[in-house]
Amino acid sequence: MNSELSSFFADLHIHIGRTGQGAPVKISGSRDLTFANIAKEAADRKGINLVGIIDCHSPGVQEDIRLSLQTGEMEELQEGGIAYKGTTILLGSELEIREPGMGPAHLLVFFPDLDTMTSFTGWLEKRMKNITLSSQRVYAPAKVLQEEVYARGGMVIPAHIFTPHRSIYGSCAPRLDHVLDPDLISAVELGLSADHEMAGWISELDNYTILTNSDAHSLGKIGREYNELILREPNYREFEKALKGAEGRKVAGNYGLNPRLGKYHRTYCGGCSYIIDESETAVERCPYCGSPKLVRGVLDRIISIADRTAPQVPSHRPAYHYQVPLEFIPGLGPAKLELLLKSFGTEMNILHQVPETALAGVVGEELAGKIAAARSGKLQLESGGGGIYGKVSKTQK
């Protein structure tokens, strides 16, 4: 067993679209998002070492997991998680809570092994209308749910905490303790439209470990946001230590979309479809058409509930790296991406390791330059909002 600490990539929010038998789990998820396909995509194409599949409470998904273990294709680890080649899968669930008088919010929960997850399913199905589907509402107080998870050796991570729909800050409450027990939270997940600086507007987040994950609804979206973890090996117990910063384990970096690329970064007008990207944030009507039909952007919502006059990023927070996924880069279509993968193995290798000159030898200097600019955060971006992704400007300054 390796006693040395090493660096591993982790994406801990990936949905199941269908079971192996074709039954729906995440209705909006791709049909090819099965347990087996996610493992193969993460290991063979993406190069991600630790993945969290967050629909493992579904009995149909549990059948798929048992089959993969019975065939010997995968192996359940003593330290928690299921191993496939060089990738470990953490068994998780995304659940919806809704306290009286508040909007809905999503939580991620994780457990070390299949038996514990199966037992938790037995608890959930008495408090949920459809146990087979993803992201369903739990008809129990949020703090009772937290207690149940931790009593079983699990962990709770509030999901995409700033998005306008179904998140703690975006649609539920201005503070965590209005909804949850702050001591029964292992980390928080930012979501695609926020970064460390934006989290720095709210002081209660200073003491929490931050994660950035893809919330993938298709195989291609796996790894669009991810984390660098320092672990001995990729498994549940090591991940648990990393979230606590224990024994040298830690989250060493967050790799996420520049918030401007997120779908809900700025306020969006439903009247004229304009994304309000000006400096003012406290708008009640569209400054262009006057419509009150606004979808409040993440940045605008954060500033409205902030308890600071300027963002402060705590010194213990690891670096936040603005990562532009390969699929966002103009001109890099499927054919050229396949050439890169054939030459260099995985997307993580292309994004982090391969020299620009080597990339240019495969896809030309222009595309190689864009990939290098993406690494250094120099690509010009156009903001997203109202459910529409931002994009890389075709014309770079």
CSV table of N, CA and C in Angstrom, one decimal, residues 9-12 48 211-214 223-228 253-256 323 348 351-352:
chain,number,residue,atom,x,y,z
A,9,PHE,N,-7.3,14.1,-9.1
A,9,PHE,CA,-8.4,14.9,-9.6
A,9,PHE,C,-9.8,14.2,-9.2
A,10,ALA,N,-10.7,15.1,-8.8
A,10,ALA,CA,-12.0,14.6,-8.3
A,10,ALA,C,-13.2,15.4,-8.8
A,11,ASP,N,-14.2,14.8,-9.3
A,11,ASP,CA,-15.4,15.4,-9.7
A,11,ASP,C,-16.5,14.7,-9.0
A,12,LEU,N,-17.2,15.3,-8.1
A,12,LEU,CA,-18.0,14.7,-7.1
A,12,LEU,C,-19.6,14.9,-7.2
A,48,ILE,N,-10.0,11.2,-14.5
A,48,ILE,CA,-10.4,11.7,-13.2
A,48,ILE,C,-10.3,10.5,-12.2
A,211,LEU,N,-15.8,22.9,-2.5
A,211,LEU,CA,-15.6,22.0,-3.7
A,211,LEU,C,-16.2,22.6,-4.9
A,212,THR,N,-15.7,22.3,-6.1
A,212,THR,CA,-16.2,22.7,-7.4
A,212,THR,C,-16.4,21.4,-8.2
A,213,ASN,N,-17.6,21.1,-8.6
A,213,ASN,CA,-18.0,19.9,-9.3
A,213,ASN,C,-18.8,20.2,-10.6
A,214,SER,N,-18.9,19.2,-11.4
A,214,SER,CA,-19.5,19.4,-12.7
A,214,SER,C,-21.0,19.5,-12.7
A,223,GLY,N,-16.2,16.5,-15.5
A,223,GLY,CA,-14.9,17.1,-15.4
A,223,GLY,C,-14.9,18.6,-15.9
A,224,ARG,N,-16.0,19.2,-16.2
A,224,ARG,CA,-16.0,20.6,-16.6
A,224,ARG,C,-15.6,21.4,-15.4
A,225,GLU,N,-15.9,20.9,-14.1
A,225,GLU,CA,-15.4,21.5,-12.9
A,225,GLU,C,-14.9,20.4,-12.0
A,226,TYR,N,-13.8,20.6,-11.3
A,226,TYR,CA,-13.3,19.5,-10.5
A,226,TYR,C,-12.3,20.0,-9.5
A,227,ASN,N,-11.8,19.1,-8.7
A,227,ASN,CA,-10.9,19.5,-7.6
A,227,ASN,C,-9.6,18.7,-7.6
A,228,GLU,N,-8.6,19.3,-7.1
A,228,GLU,CA,-7.3,18.6,-6.9
A,228,GLU,C,-7.2,18.3,-5.4
A,253,GLY,N,-6.7,22.5,-4.6
A,253,GLY,CA,-7.1,23.4,-5.6
A,253,GLY,C,-8.5,23.1,-6.2
A,254,ASN,N,-9.2,24.2,-6.6
A,254,ASN,CA,-10.5,24.1,-7.2
A,254,ASN,C,-10.4,24.5,-8.7
A,255,TYR,N,-10.8,23.7,-9.6
A,255,TYR,CA,-10.8,24.1,-11.0
A,255,TYR,C,-12.2,24.2,-11.5
A,256,GLY,N,-12.6,25.5,-11.8
A,256,GLY,CA,-14.0,25.7,-12.2
A,256,GLY,C,-14.1,26.7,-13.4
A,323,GLN,N,-10.9,27.3,-15.2
A,323,GLN,CA,-10.7,26.2,-16.2
A,323,GLN,C,-11.8,26.4,-17.3
A,348,MET,N,-7.6,15.5,-18.8
A,348,MET,CA,-6.8,16.1,-17.8
A,348,MET,C,-5.4,16.3,-18.2
A,351,LEU,N,-5.3,19.2,-20.7
A,351,LEU,CA,-5.6,20.5,-20.0
A,351,LEU,C,-4.4,20.9,-19.1
A,352,HIS,N,-3.7,20.0,-18.6
A,352,HIS,CA,-2.7,20.3,-17.6
A,352,HIS,C,-1.2,20.0,-17.9
